[in-house]
Structure formats: C-alpha cells, structure tokens
PDB file of C-alpha atoms in Angstrom:
ATOM      1  CA  ASN A   1     102.466  46.871 159.963  1.00  0.00           C
ATOM      2  CA  ALA A   2     101.156  49.186 162.480  1.00  0.00           C
ATOM      3  CA  GLY A   3     103.853  50.769 164.183  1.00  0.00           C
ATOM      4  CA  VAL A   4     102.587  51.949 167.471  1.00  0.00           C
ATOM      5  CA  THR A   5      99.271  52.039 168.390  1.00  0.00           C
ATOM      6  CA  GLN A   6      97.221  53.455 171.064  1.00  0.00           C
ATOM      7  CA  THR A   7      93.823  52.805 173.135  1.00  0.00           C
ATOM      8  CA  PRO A   8      91.593  54.573 173.481  1.00  0.00           C
ATOM      9  CA  LYS A   9      92.006  57.682 171.519  1.00  0.00           C
ATOM     10  CA  PHE A  10      90.384  60.185 174.396  1.00  0.00           C
ATOM     11  CA  ARG A  11      89.053  59.365 177.698  1.00  0.00           C
ATOM     12  CA  VAL A  12      86.948  61.459 180.285  1.00  0.00           C
ATOM     13  CA  LEU A  13      87.430  60.292 183.763  1.00  0.00           C
ATOM     14  CA  LYS A  14      85.837  61.969 186.859  1.00  0.00           C
ATOM     15  CA  THR A  15      88.576  62.293 189.738  1.00  0.00           C
ATOM     16  CA  GLY A  16      89.039  59.778 191.758  1.00  0.00           C
ATOM     17  CA  GLN A  17      88.496  57.186 188.707  1.00  0.00           C
ATOM     18  CA  SER A  18      90.854  54.473 187.518  1.00  0.00           C
ATOM     19  CA  MET A  19      91.852  53.928 183.747  1.00  0.00           C
ATOM     20  CA  THR A  20      94.427  51.663 181.917  1.00  0.00           C
ATOM     21  CA  LEU A  21      95.859  53.172 178.399  1.00  0.00           C
ATOM     22  CA  LEU A  22      97.401  50.421 176.029  1.00  0.00           C
ATOM     23  CA  CYS A  23     100.222  50.564 174.117  1.00  0.00           C
ATOM     24  CA  ALA A  24     100.864  48.106 171.463  1.00  0.00           C
ATOM     25  CA  GLN A  25     104.003  47.813 168.889  1.00  0.00           C
ATOM     26  CA  ASP A  26     104.597  45.364 166.421  1.00  0.00           C
ATOM     27  CA  MET A  27     108.068  46.310 165.167  1.00  0.00           C
ATOM     28  CA  ASN A  28     109.751  43.948 167.632  1.00  0.00           C
ATOM     29  CA  HIS A  29     111.350  46.770 169.819  1.00  0.00           C
ATOM     30  CA  GLU A  30     112.527  46.153 173.382  1.00  0.00           C
ATOM     31  CA  TYR A  31     112.422  49.558 174.523  1.00  0.00           C
ATOM     32  CA  MET A  32     108.752  51.334 175.409  1.00  0.00           C
ATOM     33  CA  TYR A  33     108.150  54.229 176.575  1.00  0.00           C
ATOM     34  CA  TRP A  34     105.036  56.550 178.596  1.00  0.00           C
ATOM     35  CA  TYR A  35     105.083  60.126 178.127  1.00  0.00           C
ATOM     36  CA  ARG A  36     102.441  63.268 178.614  1.00  0.00           C
ATOM     37  CA  GLN A  37     102.525  66.569 176.832  1.00  0.00           C
ATOM     38  CA  ASP A  38     100.982  69.667 178.591  1.00  0.00           C
ATOM     39  CA  PRO A  39     101.601  73.102 176.593  1.00  0.00           C
ATOM     40  CA  GLY A  40     105.055  74.427 177.304  1.00  0.00           C
ATOM     41  CA  MET A  41     106.339  71.681 178.728  1.00  0.00           C
ATOM     42  CA  GLY A  42     107.213  69.252 175.794  1.00  0.00           C
ATOM     43  CA  LEU A  43     107.097  65.970 176.671  1.00  0.00           C
ATOM     44  CA  ARG A  44     107.784  63.930 179.809  1.00  0.00           C
ATOM     45  CA  LEU A  45     108.665  60.932 180.231  1.00  0.00           C
ATOM     46  CA  ILE A  46     106.556  58.833 183.391  1.00  0.00           C
ATOM     47  CA  HIS A  47     107.586  55.588 182.554  1.00  0.00           C
ATOM     48  CA  TYR A  48     109.797  53.460 180.398  1.00  0.00           C
ATOM     49  CA  SER A  49     110.617  49.818 180.134  1.00  0.00           C
ATOM     50  CA  VAL A  50     113.973  48.234 178.288  1.00  0.00           C
ATOM     51  CA  GLY A  51     112.295  44.557 178.186  1.00  0.00           C
ATOM     52  CA  GLU A  52     109.361  42.264 178.717  1.00  0.00           C
ATOM     53  CA  GLY A  53     108.978  42.316 182.532  1.00  0.00           C
ATOM     54  CA  THR A  54     111.259  45.707 183.359  1.00  0.00           C
ATOM     55  CA  THR A  55     109.857  49.116 184.324  1.00  0.00           C
ATOM     56  CA  ALA A  56     111.767  52.030 185.645  1.00  0.00           C
ATOM     57  CA  LYS A  57     110.802  55.285 186.623  1.00  0.00           C
ATOM     58  CA  GLY A  58     110.754  58.469 184.187  1.00  0.00           C
ATOM     59  CA  GLU A  59     110.693  62.339 185.102  1.00  0.00           C
ATOM     60  CA  VAL A  60     107.110  62.293 186.481  1.00  0.00           C
ATOM     61  CA  PRO A  61     106.117  58.939 187.988  1.00  0.00           C
ATOM     62  CA  ASP A  62     103.979  59.802 190.643  1.00  0.00           C
ATOM     63  CA  GLY A  63      99.935  59.026 190.417  1.00  0.00           C
ATOM     64  CA  TYR A  64     100.588  56.302 187.551  1.00  0.00           C
ATOM     65  CA  ASN A  65     101.783  52.487 187.138  1.00  0.00           C
ATOM     66  CA  VAL A  66     102.727  50.654 184.521  1.00  0.00           C
ATOM     67  CA  SER A  67     103.112  46.946 183.209  1.00  0.00           C
ATOM     68  CA  ARG A  68     105.130  45.091 180.623  1.00  0.00           C
ATOM     69  CA  LEU A  69     103.741  41.740 180.744  1.00  0.00           C
ATOM     70  CA  LYS A  70     104.703  41.296 176.726  1.00  0.00           C
ATOM     71  CA  LYS A  71     107.499  42.502 174.712  1.00  0.00           C
ATOM     72  CA  GLN A  72     104.613  44.332 172.292  1.00  0.00           C
ATOM     73  CA  ASN A  73     102.484  46.002 174.905  1.00  0.00           C
ATOM     74  CA  PHE A  74     103.047  48.422 177.486  1.00  0.00           C
ATOM     75  CA  LEU A  75     100.411  49.606 179.990  1.00  0.00           C
ATOM     76  CA  LEU A  76      99.694  52.788 181.378  1.00  0.00           C
ATOM     77  CA  GLY A  77      97.576  52.881 184.821  1.00  0.00           C
ATOM     78  CA  LEU A  78      95.977  55.542 186.659  1.00  0.00           C
ATOM     79  CA  GLU A  79      94.446  54.148 189.504  1.00  0.00           C
ATOM     80  CA  SER A  80      92.933  57.200 191.230  1.00  0.00           C
ATOM     81  CA  ALA A  81      92.711  59.948 188.610  1.00  0.00           C
ATOM     82  CA  ALA A  82      93.359  63.729 189.570  1.00  0.00           C
ATOM     83  CA  PRO A  83      92.579  67.038 187.057  1.00  0.00           C
ATOM     84  CA  SER A  84      96.349  67.534 187.623  1.00  0.00           C
ATOM     85  CA  GLN A  85      96.630  64.054 184.991  1.00  0.00           C
ATOM     86  CA  THR A  86      94.485  66.048 182.332  1.00  0.00           C
ATOM     87  CA  SER A  87      96.974  65.559 179.072  1.00  0.00           C
ATOM     88  CA  VAL A  88      97.878  64.079 176.084  1.00  0.00           C
ATOM     89  CA  TYR A  89      99.671  60.588 176.684  1.00  0.00           C
ATOM     90  CA  PHE A  90     101.795  59.184 174.488  1.00  0.00           C
ATOM     91  CA  CYS A  91     103.758  55.522 174.090  1.00  0.00           C
ATOM     92  CA  ALA A  92     106.774  55.158 172.028  1.00  0.00           C
ATOM     93  CA  SER A  93     109.311  52.283 171.312  1.00  0.00           C
ATOM     94  CA  SER A  94     113.069  51.907 170.269  1.00  0.00           C
ATOM     95  CA  TYR A  95     115.054  48.849 168.869  1.00  0.00           C
ATOM     96  CA  SER A  96     117.532  49.597 170.771  1.00  0.00           C
ATOM     97  CA  THR A  97     119.639  52.865 172.094  1.00  0.00           C
ATOM     98  CA  PRO A  98     120.205  56.180 170.359  1.00  0.00           C
ATOM     99  CA  ARG A  99     118.081  54.910 167.999  1.00  0.00           C
ATOM    100  CA  THR A 100     115.067  56.416 166.443  1.00  0.00           C
ATOM    101  CA  GLN A 101     111.734  56.881 169.119  1.00  0.00           C
ATOM    102  CA  TYR A 102     108.457  55.797 167.326  1.00  0.00           C
ATOM    103  CA  PHE A 103     105.118  57.504 168.911  1.00  0.00           C
ATOM    104  CA  GLY A 104     101.971  56.234 168.912  1.00  0.00           C
ATOM    105  CA  PRO A 105      99.003  58.999 167.739  1.00  0.00           C
ATOM    106  CA  GLY A 106      98.431  60.005 171.394  1.00  0.00           C
ATOM    107  CA  THR A 107      95.586  59.876 174.149  1.00  0.00           C
ATOM    108  CA  ARG A 108      94.029  62.742 174.887  1.00  0.00           C
ATOM    109  CA  LEU A 109      92.355  62.166 178.656  1.00  0.00           C
ATOM    110  CA  THR A 110      90.225  65.058 180.810  1.00  0.00           C
ATOM    111  CA  VAL A 111      90.015  64.637 184.534  1.00  0.00           C
ATOM    112  CA  LEU A 112      87.160  66.602 185.432  1.00  0.00           C
TER     113      LEU A 112
ATOM    114  CA  ALA U   1     122.741  67.250 183.427  1.00  0.00           C
ATOM    115  CA  GLN U   2     121.240  66.866 180.014  1.00  0.00           C
ATOM    116  CA  SER U   3     118.929  69.375 179.056  1.00  0.00           C
ATOM    117  CA  VAL U   4     117.767  71.336 175.937  1.00  0.00           C
ATOM    118  CA  ALA U   5     117.106  74.452 174.965  1.00  0.00           C
ATOM    119  CA  GLN U   6     114.423  75.769 172.408  1.00  0.00           C
ATOM    120  CA  PRO U   7     114.156  79.993 172.935  1.00  0.00           C
ATOM    121  CA  GLU U   8     111.956  80.316 170.728  1.00  0.00           C
ATOM    122  CA  ASP U   9     107.887  79.467 170.947  1.00  0.00           C
ATOM    123  CA  GLN U  10     107.327  80.302 167.380  1.00  0.00           C
ATOM    124  CA  VAL U  11     108.604  81.029 164.012  1.00  0.00           C
ATOM    125  CA  ASN U  12     107.162  82.611 161.596  1.00  0.00           C
ATOM    126  CA  VAL U  13     108.393  82.817 157.976  1.00  0.00           C
ATOM    127  CA  ALA U  14     106.859  83.226 154.354  1.00  0.00           C
ATOM    128  CA  GLU U  15     106.849  80.437 152.112  1.00  0.00           C
ATOM    129  CA  GLY U  16     109.745  80.050 149.801  1.00  0.00           C
ATOM    130  CA  ASN U  17     112.199  81.699 152.514  1.00  0.00           C
ATOM    131  CA  PRO U  18     114.748  79.524 154.279  1.00  0.00           C
ATOM    132  CA  LEU U  19     113.742  78.328 158.276  1.00  0.00           C
ATOM    133  CA  THR U  20     115.425  78.466 160.959  1.00  0.00           C
ATOM    134  CA  VAL U  21     114.469  76.654 164.347  1.00  0.00           C
ATOM    135  CA  LYS U  22     116.632  76.318 167.015  1.00  0.00           C
ATOM    136  CA  CYS U  23     117.963  74.335 169.262  1.00  0.00           C
ATOM    137  CA  THR U  24     120.763  74.270 171.938  1.00  0.00           C
ATOM    138  CA  TYR U  25     121.765  71.387 174.787  1.00  0.00           C
ATOM    139  CA  SER U  26     123.986  70.969 177.626  1.00  0.00           C
ATOM    140  CA  VAL U  27     125.360  67.359 177.756  1.00  0.00           C
ATOM    141  CA  SER U  28     128.245  65.321 179.152  1.00  0.00           C
ATOM    142  CA  GLY U  29     130.162  63.515 176.627  1.00  0.00           C
ATOM    143  CA  ASN U  30     129.508  63.216 173.490  1.00  0.00           C
ATOM    144  CA  PRO U  31     125.479  64.001 172.368  1.00  0.00           C
ATOM    145  CA  TYR U  32     123.228  62.265 170.374  1.00  0.00           C
ATOM    146  CA  LEU U  33     120.683  64.940 168.943  1.00  0.00           C
ATOM    147  CA  PHE U  34     117.412  64.817 167.346  1.00  0.00           C
ATOM    148  CA  TRP U  35     114.354  66.807 166.143  1.00  0.00           C
ATOM    149  CA  TYR U  36     111.082  65.441 165.862  1.00  0.00           C
ATOM    150  CA  VAL U  37     107.805  66.968 163.728  1.00  0.00           C
ATOM    151  CA  GLN U  38     104.345  67.080 165.244  1.00  0.00           C
ATOM    152  CA  TYR U  39     101.469  67.515 163.177  1.00  0.00           C
ATOM    153  CA  PRO U  40      98.209  68.625 164.825  1.00  0.00           C
ATOM    154  CA  ASN U  41      96.232  65.707 166.566  1.00  0.00           C
ATOM    155  CA  ARG U  42      99.392  63.233 165.934  1.00  0.00           C
ATOM    156  CA  GLY U  43     102.223  61.659 167.300  1.00  0.00           C
ATOM    157  CA  LEU U  44     105.790  62.884 167.143  1.00  0.00           C
ATOM    158  CA  GLN U  45     107.455  61.992 164.158  1.00  0.00           C
ATOM    159  CA  PHE U  46     111.162  61.277 163.591  1.00  0.00           C
ATOM    160  CA  LEU U  47     112.891  64.016 161.115  1.00  0.00           C
ATOM    161  CA  LEU U  48     116.865  63.274 161.753  1.00  0.00           C
ATOM    162  CA  LYS U  49     119.453  62.628 164.472  1.00  0.00           C
ATOM    163  CA  TYR U  50     122.659  63.509 164.579  1.00  0.00           C
ATOM    164  CA  ILE U  51     125.341  60.703 166.379  1.00  0.00           C
ATOM    165  CA  THR U  52     128.706  60.890 164.657  1.00  0.00           C
ATOM    166  CA  GLY U  53     129.998  62.165 161.472  1.00  0.00           C
ATOM    167  CA  ASP U  54     129.378  65.176 159.256  1.00  0.00           C
ATOM    168  CA  ASN U  55     128.281  67.665 161.116  1.00  0.00           C
ATOM    169  CA  LEU U  56     125.241  68.662 158.867  1.00  0.00           C
ATOM    170  CA  VAL U  57     122.922  66.150 158.974  1.00  0.00           C
ATOM    171  CA  LYS U  58     120.545  65.570 156.356  1.00  0.00           C
ATOM    172  CA  GLY U  59     116.699  64.629 157.365  1.00  0.00           C
ATOM    173  CA  SER U  60     113.391  63.474 156.124  1.00  0.00           C
ATOM    174  CA  TYR U  61     110.899  66.464 154.276  1.00  0.00           C
ATOM    175  CA  GLY U  62     113.816  68.667 153.071  1.00  0.00           C
ATOM    176  CA  PHE U  63     115.104  69.198 156.197  1.00  0.00           C
ATOM    177  CA  GLU U  64     118.581  69.060 157.905  1.00  0.00           C
ATOM    178  CA  ALA U  65     119.999  70.053 160.668  1.00  0.00           C
ATOM    179  CA  GLU U  66     123.620  71.584 161.232  1.00  0.00           C
ATOM    180  CA  PHE U  67     125.960  70.461 164.705  1.00  0.00           C
ATOM    181  CA  ASN U  68     127.652  73.233 166.253  1.00  0.00           C
ATOM    182  CA  LYS U  69     130.163  72.030 169.159  1.00  0.00           C
ATOM    183  CA  SER U  70     131.633  75.062 170.007  1.00  0.00           C
ATOM    184  CA  GLN U  71     128.248  76.946 170.278  1.00  0.00           C
ATOM    185  CA  THR U  72     126.476  73.347 171.759  1.00  0.00           C
ATOM    186  CA  SER U  73     123.569  74.650 169.049  1.00  0.00           C
ATOM    187  CA  PHE U  74     121.438  71.735 166.973  1.00  0.00           C
ATOM    188  CA  HIS U  75     119.658  74.189 164.392  1.00  0.00           C
ATOM    189  CA  LEU U  76     116.690  72.539 162.148  1.00  0.00           C
ATOM    190  CA  LYS U  77     116.881  74.118 158.553  1.00  0.00           C
ATOM    191  CA  LYS U  78     114.991  74.708 155.378  1.00  0.00           C
ATOM    192  CA  PRO U  79     116.116  76.555 152.125  1.00  0.00           C
ATOM    193  CA  SER U  80     112.596  76.769 151.081  1.00  0.00           C
ATOM    194  CA  ALA U  81     109.511  76.726 153.631  1.00  0.00           C
ATOM    195  CA  LEU U  82     106.518  74.805 152.670  1.00  0.00           C
ATOM    196  CA  VAL U  83     103.090  76.166 154.493  1.00  0.00           C
ATOM    197  CA  SER U  84     102.777  72.284 154.816  1.00  0.00           C
ATOM    198  CA  ASP U  85     105.262  72.650 156.937  1.00  0.00           C
ATOM    199  CA  SER U  86     103.752  74.159 159.672  1.00  0.00           C
ATOM    200  CA  ALA U  87     104.021  72.447 162.826  1.00  0.00           C
ATOM    201  CA  LEU U  88     105.241  71.637 166.340  1.00  0.00           C
ATOM    202  CA  TYR U  89     108.863  70.499 166.123  1.00  0.00           C
ATOM    203  CA  PHE U  90     111.025  69.510 168.846  1.00  0.00           C
ATOM    204  CA  CYS U  91     114.563  68.776 169.591  1.00  0.00           C
ATOM    205  CA  ALA U  92     115.794  66.138 171.862  1.00  0.00           C
ATOM    206  CA  VAL U  93     119.027  64.742 173.622  1.00  0.00           C
ATOM    207  CA  ARG U  94     119.816  61.510 174.611  1.00  0.00           C
ATOM    208  CA  HIS U  95     119.714  61.490 178.649  1.00  0.00           C
ATOM    209  CA  SER U  96     121.136  57.873 179.209  1.00  0.00           C
ATOM    210  CA  SER U  97     121.347  54.716 177.125  1.00  0.00           C
ATOM    211  CA  TYR U  98     117.295  54.402 177.188  1.00  0.00           C
ATOM    212  CA  LYS U  99     116.200  57.998 177.771  1.00  0.00           C
ATOM    213  CA  LEU U 100     115.305  61.094 175.570  1.00  0.00           C
ATOM    214  CA  ILE U 101     114.897  64.937 177.203  1.00  0.00           C
ATOM    215  CA  PHE U 102     112.748  66.749 174.769  1.00  0.00           C
ATOM    216  CA  GLY U 103     112.857  70.750 174.285  1.00  0.00           C
ATOM    217  CA  SER U 104     109.646  72.340 174.881  1.00  0.00           C
ATOM    218  CA  GLY U 105     108.631  72.702 171.136  1.00  0.00           C
ATOM    219  CA  THR U 106     108.481  75.759 168.882  1.00  0.00           C
ATOM    220  CA  ARG U 107     105.612  76.020 166.745  1.00  0.00           C
ATOM    221  CA  LEU U 108     106.646  76.607 162.968  1.00  0.00           C
ATOM    222  CA  LEU U 109     104.153  78.466 161.137  1.00  0.00           C
ATOM    223  CA  VAL U 110     104.100  79.472 157.566  1.00  0.00           C
ATOM    224  CA  ARG U 111     102.474  81.530 155.540  1.00  0.00           C
ATOM    225  CA  PRO U 112     101.407  81.738 151.990  1.00  0.00           C
TER     226      PRO U 112
END
C-alpha cells in the first residue's frame, strides 16, 4: 500500500514551458486535492476533485489546470510556467468528508 | 468565512518540558479541526482531529489538543517534548464539505 505518490519529486522549468504533475493514490479515495506551499503562507488549495471526471477550483487556480480521468489519478498541469509558480506542490486524498486527508511527499518546482 | 490562525511563527522549548502550539479559528456552525505535522522534505502527516465529543483529543506520537469553544481555540500540546518533535505544525479547519483551510504553520524547535 503506497498511499499517495507524486511524480516527479523535483523539476526545473524555464518561463513559458509546460509540464504535468502526476498524483496517484491506491486507497480508493473519492476526493483528491492539489495544494501549493510557500514560505509563511501555509498550504493553499489550487484545485480539487470530488470524484472521477469532476474537478473544481480552489483558492489559487489561475495558471493551472487539472484532470481526473481515473479515480486513482489526479493530474496538475502548468501550460505556461511563470516564476510565481515556483513552489512545493502537494497532492492529497481523502475517503470522504470530514475525514483525514493523506498527503504525498511533494514536488519541488522551480521556474527560472 | 472559515479561517484559522496560528499566532506564533516559531515555538522554542527544551527537551522534557511541556509544549503548546496555538491555534484559533473562526467558523460558522460546528468546527471540524485538525492538526498536521510536516518533517523536513516530507508531506504533511495527520496528528489528530476534533469533530465532536470530548474537548481533549488524543493523537499520534503523544500529542493532544484541547478544544475550547468559548475561546475558539484548538491548541496542540504534549506533556514532555522530544528533540524529534522538531517540525512544522499546521492547524486546519474544515471550510466546506470537501475542503480544509490551513494556518500558516508554526515551527517547533526542541533543544536538547
């Protein structure tokens, strides 16, 4: 049981490049989330999904897109990376509300 | 609007002494409150939660938290701190049926 996994662990992009972050969970959770963590700001919700085929915007969705084609996977895309998107990105999942969210190990993204 | 505040950026305590990490909240309706811990270069790990019932909630690694409705607080406590407790601690409150709002985090430093 791997829990929540994220790939890649690290990435460096140039401004304007695109990339996709993959989150996978093997706990059969309905809900999945993407957060970004910046110093002094805690975690901010980017997008979330309440089930396969559904997505919704969180607090800071601009510049990101997501897809949940399979229940176990939640993809976060950056179409045109900007330096302001330099951050650590965490994926999380939960079975239902208000139960615990389980977090992945994070992806450290640097945009030059 | 739901919100949570962690008034201290850092808490310093000597090993063996009791520790408290503070959290206050603002919610409409019944509060669902959580504490998470983040060790360096790791994702967040669930410590404990309050949904209903006893005001003193016990969690992982010897931590507990006290829910105080009149003071709208949910402080994290441990009777005897360990150096290995040094980490970043986040308080969170349920924002809606699906989402959590996280505080900005408090760094706990336990000195030998």
